Short mmCIF file of C-alpha atoms in Angstrom, two decimals:
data_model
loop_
_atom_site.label_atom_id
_atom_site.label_comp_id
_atom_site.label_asym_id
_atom_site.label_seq_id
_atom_site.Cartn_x
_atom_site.Cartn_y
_atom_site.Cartn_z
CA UNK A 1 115.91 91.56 101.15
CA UNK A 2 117.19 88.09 99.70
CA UNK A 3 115.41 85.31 99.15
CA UNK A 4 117.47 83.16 102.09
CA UNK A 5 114.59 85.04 104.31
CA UNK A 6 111.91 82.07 102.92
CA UNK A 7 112.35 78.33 103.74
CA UNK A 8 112.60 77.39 100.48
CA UNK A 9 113.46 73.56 101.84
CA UNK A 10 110.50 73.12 103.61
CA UNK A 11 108.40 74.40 100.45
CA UNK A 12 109.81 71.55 98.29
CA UNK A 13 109.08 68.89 100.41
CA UNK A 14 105.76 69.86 100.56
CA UNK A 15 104.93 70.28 97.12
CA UNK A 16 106.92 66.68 96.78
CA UNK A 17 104.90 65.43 99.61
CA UNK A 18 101.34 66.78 97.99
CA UNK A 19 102.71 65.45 94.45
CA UNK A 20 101.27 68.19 92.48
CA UNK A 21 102.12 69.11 89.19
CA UNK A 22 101.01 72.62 88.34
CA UNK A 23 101.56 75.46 91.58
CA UNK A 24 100.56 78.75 91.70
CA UNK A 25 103.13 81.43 93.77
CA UNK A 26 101.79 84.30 95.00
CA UNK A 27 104.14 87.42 96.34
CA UNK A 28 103.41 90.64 98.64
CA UNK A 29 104.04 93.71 96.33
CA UNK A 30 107.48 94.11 98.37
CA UNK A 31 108.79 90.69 97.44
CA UNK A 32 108.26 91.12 93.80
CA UNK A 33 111.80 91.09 93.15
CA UNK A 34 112.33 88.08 94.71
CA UNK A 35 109.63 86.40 92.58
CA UNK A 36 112.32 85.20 89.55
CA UNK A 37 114.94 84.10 92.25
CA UNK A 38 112.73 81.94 94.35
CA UNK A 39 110.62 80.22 90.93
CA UNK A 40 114.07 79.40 89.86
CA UNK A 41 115.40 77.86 93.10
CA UNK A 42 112.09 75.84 93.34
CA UNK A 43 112.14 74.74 89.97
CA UNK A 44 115.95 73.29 90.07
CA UNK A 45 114.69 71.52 93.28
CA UNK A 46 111.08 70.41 91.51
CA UNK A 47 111.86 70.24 88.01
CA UNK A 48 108.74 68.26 87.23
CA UNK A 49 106.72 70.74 88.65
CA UNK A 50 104.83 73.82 86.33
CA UNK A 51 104.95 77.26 88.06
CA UNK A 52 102.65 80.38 87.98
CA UNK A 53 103.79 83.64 89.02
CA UNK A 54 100.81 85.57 90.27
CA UNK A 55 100.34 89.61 92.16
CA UNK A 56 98.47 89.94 95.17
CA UNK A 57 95.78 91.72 93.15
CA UNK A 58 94.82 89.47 90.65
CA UNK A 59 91.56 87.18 90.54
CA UNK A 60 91.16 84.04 92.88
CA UNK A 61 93.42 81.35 91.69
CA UNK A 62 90.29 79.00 91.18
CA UNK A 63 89.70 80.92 88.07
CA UNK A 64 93.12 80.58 86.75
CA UNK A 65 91.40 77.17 85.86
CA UNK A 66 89.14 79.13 82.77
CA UNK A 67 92.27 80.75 81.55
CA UNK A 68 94.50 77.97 80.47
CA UNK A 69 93.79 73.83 79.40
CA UNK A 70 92.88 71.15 81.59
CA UNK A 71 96.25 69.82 81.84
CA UNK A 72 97.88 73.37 83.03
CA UNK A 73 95.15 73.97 85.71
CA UNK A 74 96.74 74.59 89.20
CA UNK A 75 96.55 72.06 92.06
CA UNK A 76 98.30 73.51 94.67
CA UNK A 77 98.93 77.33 95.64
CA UNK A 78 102.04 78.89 97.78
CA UNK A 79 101.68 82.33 99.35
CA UNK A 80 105.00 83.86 100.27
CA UNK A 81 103.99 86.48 103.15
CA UNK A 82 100.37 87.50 103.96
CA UNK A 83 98.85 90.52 105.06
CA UNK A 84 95.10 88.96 105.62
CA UNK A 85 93.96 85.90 106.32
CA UNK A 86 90.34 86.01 105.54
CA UNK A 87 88.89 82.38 104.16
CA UNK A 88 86.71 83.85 101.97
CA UNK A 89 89.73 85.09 100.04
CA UNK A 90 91.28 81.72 99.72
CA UNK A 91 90.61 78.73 97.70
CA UNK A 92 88.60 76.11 99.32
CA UNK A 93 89.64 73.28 96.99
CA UNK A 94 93.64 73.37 96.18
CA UNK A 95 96.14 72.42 99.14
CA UNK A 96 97.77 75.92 100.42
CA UNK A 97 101.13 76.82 101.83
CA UNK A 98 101.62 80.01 103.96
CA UNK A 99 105.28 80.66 104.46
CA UNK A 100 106.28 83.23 106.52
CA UNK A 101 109.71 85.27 106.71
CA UNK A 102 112.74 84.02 108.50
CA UNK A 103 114.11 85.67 111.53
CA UNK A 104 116.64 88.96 111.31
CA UNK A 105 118.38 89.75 113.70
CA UNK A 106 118.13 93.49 113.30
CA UNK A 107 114.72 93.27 112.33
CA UNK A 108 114.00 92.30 115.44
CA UNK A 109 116.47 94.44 117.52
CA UNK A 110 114.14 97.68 116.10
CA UNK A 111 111.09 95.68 117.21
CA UNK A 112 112.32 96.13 120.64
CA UNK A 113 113.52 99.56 120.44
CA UNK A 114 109.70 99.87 119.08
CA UNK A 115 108.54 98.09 121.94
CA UNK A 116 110.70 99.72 124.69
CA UNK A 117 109.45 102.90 124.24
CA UNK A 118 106.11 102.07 123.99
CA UNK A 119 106.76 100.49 127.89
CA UNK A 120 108.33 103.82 128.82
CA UNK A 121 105.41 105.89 127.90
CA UNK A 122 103.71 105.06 130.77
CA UNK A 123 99.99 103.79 129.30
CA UNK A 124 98.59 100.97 130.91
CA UNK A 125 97.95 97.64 129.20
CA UNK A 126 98.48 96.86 125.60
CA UNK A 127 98.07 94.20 122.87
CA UNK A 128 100.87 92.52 120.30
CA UNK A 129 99.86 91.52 117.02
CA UNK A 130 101.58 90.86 113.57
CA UNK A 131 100.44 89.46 110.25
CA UNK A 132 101.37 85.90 108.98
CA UNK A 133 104.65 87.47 106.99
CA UNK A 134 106.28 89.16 110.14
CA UNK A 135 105.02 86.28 112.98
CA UNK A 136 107.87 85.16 113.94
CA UNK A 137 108.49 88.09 116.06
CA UNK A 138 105.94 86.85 118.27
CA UNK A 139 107.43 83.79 119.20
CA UNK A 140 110.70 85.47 119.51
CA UNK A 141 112.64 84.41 122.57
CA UNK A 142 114.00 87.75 123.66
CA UNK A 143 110.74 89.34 122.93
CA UNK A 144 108.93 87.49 125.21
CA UNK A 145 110.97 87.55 128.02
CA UNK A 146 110.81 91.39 127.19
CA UNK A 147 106.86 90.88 127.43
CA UNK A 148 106.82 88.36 130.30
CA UNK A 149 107.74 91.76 132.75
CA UNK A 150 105.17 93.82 131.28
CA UNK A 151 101.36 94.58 130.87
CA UNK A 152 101.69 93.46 126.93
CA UNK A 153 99.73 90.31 126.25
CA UNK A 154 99.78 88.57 122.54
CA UNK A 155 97.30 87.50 120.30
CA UNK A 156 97.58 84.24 118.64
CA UNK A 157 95.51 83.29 115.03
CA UNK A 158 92.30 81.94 115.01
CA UNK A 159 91.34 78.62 113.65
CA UNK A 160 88.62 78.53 111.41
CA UNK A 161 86.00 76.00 110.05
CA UNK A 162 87.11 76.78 106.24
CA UNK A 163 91.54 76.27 107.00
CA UNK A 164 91.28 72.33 106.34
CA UNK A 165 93.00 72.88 102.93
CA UNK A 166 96.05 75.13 104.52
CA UNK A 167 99.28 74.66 105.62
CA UNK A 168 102.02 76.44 107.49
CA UNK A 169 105.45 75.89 107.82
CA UNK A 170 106.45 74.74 111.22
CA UNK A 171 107.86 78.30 112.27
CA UNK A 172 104.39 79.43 112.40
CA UNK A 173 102.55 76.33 113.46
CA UNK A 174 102.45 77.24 116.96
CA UNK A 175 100.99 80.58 116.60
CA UNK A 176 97.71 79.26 116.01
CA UNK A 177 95.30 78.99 118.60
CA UNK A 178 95.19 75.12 119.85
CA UNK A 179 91.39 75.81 121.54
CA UNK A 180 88.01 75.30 119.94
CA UNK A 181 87.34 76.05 116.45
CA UNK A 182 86.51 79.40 115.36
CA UNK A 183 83.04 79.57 113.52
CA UNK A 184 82.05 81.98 110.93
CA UNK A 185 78.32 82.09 112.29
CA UNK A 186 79.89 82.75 115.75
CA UNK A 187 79.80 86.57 116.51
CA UNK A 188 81.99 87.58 118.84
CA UNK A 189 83.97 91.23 119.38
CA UNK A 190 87.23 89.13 120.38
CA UNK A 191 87.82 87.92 116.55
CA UNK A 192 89.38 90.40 114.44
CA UNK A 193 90.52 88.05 111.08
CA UNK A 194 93.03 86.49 111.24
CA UNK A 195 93.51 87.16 115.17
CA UNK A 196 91.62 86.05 118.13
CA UNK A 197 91.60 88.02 121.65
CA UNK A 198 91.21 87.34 125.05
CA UNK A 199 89.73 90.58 125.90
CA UNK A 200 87.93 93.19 123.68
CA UNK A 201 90.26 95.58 122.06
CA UNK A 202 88.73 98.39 124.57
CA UNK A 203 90.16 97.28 127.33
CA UNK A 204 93.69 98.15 125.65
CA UNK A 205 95.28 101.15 125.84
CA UNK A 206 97.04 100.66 122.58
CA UNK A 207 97.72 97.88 120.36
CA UNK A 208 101.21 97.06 118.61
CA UNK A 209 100.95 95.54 115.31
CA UNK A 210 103.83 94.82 113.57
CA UNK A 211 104.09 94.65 109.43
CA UNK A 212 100.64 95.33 107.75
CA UNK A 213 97.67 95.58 109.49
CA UNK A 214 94.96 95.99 106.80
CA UNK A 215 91.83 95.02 109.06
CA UNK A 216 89.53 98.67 109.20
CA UNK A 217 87.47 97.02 112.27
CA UNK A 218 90.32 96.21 114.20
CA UNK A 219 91.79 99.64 113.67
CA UNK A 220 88.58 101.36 114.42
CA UNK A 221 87.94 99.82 117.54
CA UNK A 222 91.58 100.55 119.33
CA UNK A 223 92.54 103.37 121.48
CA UNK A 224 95.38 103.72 119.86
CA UNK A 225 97.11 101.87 116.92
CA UNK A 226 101.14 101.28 116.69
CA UNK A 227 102.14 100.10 113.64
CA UNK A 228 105.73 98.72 112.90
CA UNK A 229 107.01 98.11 109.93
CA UNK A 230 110.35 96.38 110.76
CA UNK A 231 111.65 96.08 106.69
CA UNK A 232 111.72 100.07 106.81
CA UNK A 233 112.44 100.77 110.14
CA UNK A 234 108.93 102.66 110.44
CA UNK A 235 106.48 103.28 112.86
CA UNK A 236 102.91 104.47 112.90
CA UNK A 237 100.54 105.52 115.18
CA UNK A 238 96.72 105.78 114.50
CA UNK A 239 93.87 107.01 116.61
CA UNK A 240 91.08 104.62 116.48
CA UNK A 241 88.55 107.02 117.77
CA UNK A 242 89.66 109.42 114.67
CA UNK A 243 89.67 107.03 112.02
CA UNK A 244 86.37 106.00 112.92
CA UNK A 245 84.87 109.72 113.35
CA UNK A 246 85.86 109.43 109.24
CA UNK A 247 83.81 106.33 108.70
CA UNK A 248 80.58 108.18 110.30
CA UNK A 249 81.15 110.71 108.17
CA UNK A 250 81.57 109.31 104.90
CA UNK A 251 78.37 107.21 106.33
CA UNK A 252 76.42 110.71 106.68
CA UNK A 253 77.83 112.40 103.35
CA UNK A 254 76.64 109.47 101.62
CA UNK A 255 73.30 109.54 103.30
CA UNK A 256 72.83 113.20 102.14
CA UNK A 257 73.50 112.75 98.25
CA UNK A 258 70.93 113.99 96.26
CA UNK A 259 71.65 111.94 92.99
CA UNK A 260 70.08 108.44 93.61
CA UNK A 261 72.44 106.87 91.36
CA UNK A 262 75.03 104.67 93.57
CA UNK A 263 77.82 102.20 92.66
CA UNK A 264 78.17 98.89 93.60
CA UNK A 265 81.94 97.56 93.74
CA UNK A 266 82.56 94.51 93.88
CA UNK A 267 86.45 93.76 94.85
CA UNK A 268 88.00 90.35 94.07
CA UNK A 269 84.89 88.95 94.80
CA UNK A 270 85.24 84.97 94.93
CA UNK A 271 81.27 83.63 95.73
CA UNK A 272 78.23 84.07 93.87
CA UNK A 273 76.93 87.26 93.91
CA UNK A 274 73.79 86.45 93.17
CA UNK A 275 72.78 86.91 97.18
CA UNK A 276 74.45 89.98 98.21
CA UNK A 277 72.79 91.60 94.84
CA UNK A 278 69.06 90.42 95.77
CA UNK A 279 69.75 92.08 99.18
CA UNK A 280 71.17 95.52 97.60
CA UNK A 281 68.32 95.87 95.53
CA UNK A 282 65.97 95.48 98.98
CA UNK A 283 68.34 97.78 100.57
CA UNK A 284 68.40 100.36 97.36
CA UNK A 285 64.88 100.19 97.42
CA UNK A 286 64.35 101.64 100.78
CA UNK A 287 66.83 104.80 100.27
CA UNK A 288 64.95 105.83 96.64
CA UNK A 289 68.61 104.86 95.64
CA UNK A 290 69.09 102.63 91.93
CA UNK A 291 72.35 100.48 92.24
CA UNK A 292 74.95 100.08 89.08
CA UNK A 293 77.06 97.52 89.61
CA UNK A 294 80.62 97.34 89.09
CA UNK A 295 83.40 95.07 88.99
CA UNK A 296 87.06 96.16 89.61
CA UNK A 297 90.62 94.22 90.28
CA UNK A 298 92.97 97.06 90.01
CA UNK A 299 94.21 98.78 93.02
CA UNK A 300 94.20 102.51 91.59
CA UNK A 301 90.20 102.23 93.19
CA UNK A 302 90.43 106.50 92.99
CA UNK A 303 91.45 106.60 89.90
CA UNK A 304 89.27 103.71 88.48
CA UNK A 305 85.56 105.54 89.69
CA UNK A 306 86.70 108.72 88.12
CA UNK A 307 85.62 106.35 85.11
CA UNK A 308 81.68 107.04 85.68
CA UNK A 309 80.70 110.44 85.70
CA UNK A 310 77.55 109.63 86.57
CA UNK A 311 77.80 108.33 89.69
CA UNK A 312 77.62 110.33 92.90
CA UNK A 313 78.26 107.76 95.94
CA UNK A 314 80.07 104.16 95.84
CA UNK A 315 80.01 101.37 97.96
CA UNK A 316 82.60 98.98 98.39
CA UNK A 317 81.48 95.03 98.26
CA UNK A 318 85.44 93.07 99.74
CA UNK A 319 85.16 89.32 99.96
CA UNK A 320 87.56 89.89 102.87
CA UNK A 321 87.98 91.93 106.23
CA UNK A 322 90.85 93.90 105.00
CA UNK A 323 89.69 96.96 103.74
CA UNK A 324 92.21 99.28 105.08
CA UNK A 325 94.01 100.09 101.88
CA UNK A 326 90.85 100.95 100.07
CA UNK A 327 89.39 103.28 103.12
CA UNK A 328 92.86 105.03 103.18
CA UNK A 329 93.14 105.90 99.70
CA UNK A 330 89.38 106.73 98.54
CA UNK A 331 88.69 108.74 102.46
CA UNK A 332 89.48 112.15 100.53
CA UNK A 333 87.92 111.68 97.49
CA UNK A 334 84.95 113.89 96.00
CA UNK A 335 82.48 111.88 96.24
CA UNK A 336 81.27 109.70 99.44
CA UNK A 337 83.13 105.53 99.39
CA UNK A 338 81.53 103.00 101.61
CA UNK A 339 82.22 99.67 102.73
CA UNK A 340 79.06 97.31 103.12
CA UNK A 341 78.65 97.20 106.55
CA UNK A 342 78.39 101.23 106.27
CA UNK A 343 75.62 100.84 103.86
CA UNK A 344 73.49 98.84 106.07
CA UNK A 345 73.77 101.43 108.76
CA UNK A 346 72.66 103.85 106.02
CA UNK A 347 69.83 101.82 105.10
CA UNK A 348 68.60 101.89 109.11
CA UNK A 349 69.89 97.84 109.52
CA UNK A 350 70.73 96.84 113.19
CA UNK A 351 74.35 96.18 112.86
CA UNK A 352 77.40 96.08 115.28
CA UNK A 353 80.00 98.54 113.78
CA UNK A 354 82.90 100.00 115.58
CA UNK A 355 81.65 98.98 118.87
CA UNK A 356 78.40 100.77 118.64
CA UNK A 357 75.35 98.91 117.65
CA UNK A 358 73.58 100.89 115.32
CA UNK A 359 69.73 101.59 114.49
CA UNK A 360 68.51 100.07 117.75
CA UNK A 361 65.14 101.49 117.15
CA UNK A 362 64.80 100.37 114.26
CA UNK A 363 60.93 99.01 113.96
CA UNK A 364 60.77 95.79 112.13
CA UNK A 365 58.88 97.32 109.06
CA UNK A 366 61.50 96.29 107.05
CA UNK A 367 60.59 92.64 107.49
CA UNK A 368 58.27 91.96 105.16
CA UNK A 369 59.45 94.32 102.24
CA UNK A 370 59.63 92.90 98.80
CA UNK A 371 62.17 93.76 96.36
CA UNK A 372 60.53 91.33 93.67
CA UNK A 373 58.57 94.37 92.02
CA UNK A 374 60.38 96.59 89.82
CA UNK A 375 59.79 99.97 89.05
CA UNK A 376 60.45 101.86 85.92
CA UNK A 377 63.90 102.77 86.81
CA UNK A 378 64.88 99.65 88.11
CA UNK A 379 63.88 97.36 84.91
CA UNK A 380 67.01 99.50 83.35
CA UNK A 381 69.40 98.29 86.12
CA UNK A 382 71.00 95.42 83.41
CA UNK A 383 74.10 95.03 82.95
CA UNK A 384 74.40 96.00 79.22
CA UNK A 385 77.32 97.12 76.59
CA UNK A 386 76.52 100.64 76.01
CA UNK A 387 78.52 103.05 73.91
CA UNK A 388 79.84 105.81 75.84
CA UNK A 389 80.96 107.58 73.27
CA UNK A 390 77.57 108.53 72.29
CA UNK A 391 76.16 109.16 75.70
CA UNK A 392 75.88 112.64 76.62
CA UNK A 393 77.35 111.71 80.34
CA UNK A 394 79.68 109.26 79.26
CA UNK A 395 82.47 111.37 77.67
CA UNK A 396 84.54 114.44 79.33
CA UNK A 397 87.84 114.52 77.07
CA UNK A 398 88.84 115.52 73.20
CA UNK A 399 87.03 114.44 70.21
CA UNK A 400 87.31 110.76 69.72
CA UNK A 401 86.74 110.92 65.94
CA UNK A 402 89.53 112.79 65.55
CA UNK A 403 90.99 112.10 62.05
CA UNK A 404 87.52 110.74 60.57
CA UNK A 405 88.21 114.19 58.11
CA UNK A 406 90.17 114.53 55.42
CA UNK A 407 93.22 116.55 56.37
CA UNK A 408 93.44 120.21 54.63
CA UNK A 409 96.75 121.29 53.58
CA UNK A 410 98.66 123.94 55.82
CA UNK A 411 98.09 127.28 53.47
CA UNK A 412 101.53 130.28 53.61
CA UNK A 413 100.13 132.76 55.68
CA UNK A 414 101.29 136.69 56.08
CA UNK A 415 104.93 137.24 57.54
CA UNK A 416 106.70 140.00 59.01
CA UNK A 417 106.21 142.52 61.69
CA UNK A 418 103.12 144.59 62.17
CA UNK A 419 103.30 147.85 62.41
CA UNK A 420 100.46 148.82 63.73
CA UNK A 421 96.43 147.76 63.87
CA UNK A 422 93.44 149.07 62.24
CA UNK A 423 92.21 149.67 66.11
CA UNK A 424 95.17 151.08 67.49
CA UNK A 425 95.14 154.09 68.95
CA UNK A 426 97.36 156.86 69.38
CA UNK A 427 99.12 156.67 72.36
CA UNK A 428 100.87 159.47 72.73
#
């Protein structure tokens, strides 16, 4: 991997074209090491210009703004490679620049290997996707003559009401779709973010997806799911159908836990929370259930609810779509981890999920409940600094006052060999 693989030129003129003055750069965790190289390049081009180098997990960059002075606050963002492109991830203020990979040549010679034997295997028709950082396989001219003789159609990227603020480089321009703006109040099954589909994802017998595909609805709706990963010459195949019978069962297992204590996780959250909390506590309210809620930016999620012992079941609050990561890593763990649109199914909602629509039979006694009053359990639902030290359920490990004591000195004790003990017996 070398940095030649980004269009560094066509960055610079934009940020010379926008005029800014302080830019953020974001990397994918596999382009890390590229992160020095390519500040450096940019900055000999753009010496004027102030950058920040940011990780993929850390907070939105419009609260970079409350961590430094008013003359250091960032104006302008760059994203080198994207696995999601959910705009309720994004900033809605600063300009943005997506910039996609480069072509490789042998990159794109496994792609068709990939592809090849995917033809050969004798299924019927099938779907091409990629993510932003890998996209220019689509528009690849030996792929789609490959594609042009087959059942494989490709999906383009959806326009949405909230893009006015982003900007592509002019490999990737043409992917998007050139139709009628995609709406976020529009529901329809053919718009999987960032992708939009002709047909639903049914009526394929497997879908190709090459780099990171990090959408859970997408995956749980295919057939069958191919993932290539042209970097490491991998290849993946889920079954939708499985990874969905995992989902109703986490949904179930969490349905069935007897401690009415649940998490609330919120995960780089960017709006106000403020609605999604009034409806919890509605929600909470109907399954005898009292919500704690938590905030995490870390990416260890496993390792990071370990941290409350008290809690039995968790449910996972994503500003985005792409919860794939998190569902893959916390599937296994003890205790049951939900994503939102699980909950509601658990709390008897009518929801579309998977391609099933759930609770259809649900009466409408729900409508007029009111989560206003508080009961005795719920008026101790603050958020509050608490010493866990001292709580009885807070606190697995060692001694934490270790050392409060004086020390006693280390007395000589009895040396030698024993010969025998008082309670020895005889053996022989």
């Amino acid at each position: 991997m070398n940095i030649e693989r980004f269009d560094l030129r066509e960055c610079a003129e934009w940020l010379i074209s926008k005029r800014l003055t302080n830019v953020c750069l974001y990397f994918l965790p596999q382009f890390y090491c590229l992160s020095s190289e390519i500040t450096v390049r940019l900055k000999s081009i753009c010496s004027e210009i102030n950058f920040y180098v940011m990780i993929s997990c850390s907070s939105s960059v419009d609260a970079v703004k409350y961590r430094v002075d008013d003359n250091s606050s960032p104006d302008g963002v760059i994203y080198f490679g994207a696995t999601c492109l959910c705009s309720s991830k994004y900033s809605t203020e600063l300009p943005i620049l997506f910039v996609p990979m480069l072509k490789d040549d042998n990159e794109v010679d496994y792609v068709i290997e990939c592809i090849m034997n995917q033809i050969n295997d004798g299924s019927n028709r099938k779907l091409l996707l990629s993510d932003l950082t890998n996209s220019y396989i689509l528009k690849n001219e030996t792929i789609a003559n490959l594609l042009s003789k087959t059942r494989i159609d490709i999906a383009l990227f959806a326009n949405t009401e909230d893009q006015k603020n982003w900007h592509f480089t002019s490999k990737c321009m043409s992917l998007f779709d050139d139709g009628s703006i995609i709406s976020h109040q529009q529901s329809t099954v053919c718009h999987y973010s960032p992708h939009i589909i002709t047909n639903e994802l049914s009526h394929y017998e497997a879908v190709i997806f090459v780099g990171q595909c990090e959408n859970l609805e997408l995956m749980i709706n295919c057939k069958k799911l191919i993932i290539i990963d042209p970097q490491n010459r991998s290849m993946q195949t889920l079954d939708g159908a499985r990874e969905f019978r995992k989902r109703v069962s986490l949904i179930e297992k969490f349905k069935r836990q007897s401690v009415n204590l649940i998490g609330m996780v919120y995960l780089n959250y960017t709006k106000s929370i403020t609605p999604i909390m009034e409806q919890t506590k509605l929600y909470c309210k109907r399954l005898k259930k009292i919500p704690y809620y938590l905030t995490l930016n870390q990416n260890d999620f496993e390792a990071r609810l370990g941290n409350f012992g008290q809690l039995e079941s968790f449910v996972m609050i994503n500003s985005c779509e792409c919860n794939w990561e998190i569902a893959n890593s916390t599937c296994k763990y003890l205790y049951p981890v939900i994503f939102w649109k699980e909950f509601l199914i658990a709390a008897s909602e009518r929801i579309t999920y998977g391609g099933i629509e759930w609770n259809v039979e649900s009466t409408t006694e729900y409508e007029n409940e009111d989560c206003t009053e508080e009961s005795g359990d719920e008026r101790n639902m603050e958020i509050i600094e608490r010493d866990l030290f001292k709580r009885p359920d807070g606190w697995f490990g060692l001694v934490v006052d270790a050392g409060a004591k004086q020390v006693s000195d280390i007395k000589q004790g009895m040396s030698g060999i024993p010969s025998s003990y008082i309670s020895e017996e005889e053996l022989f």
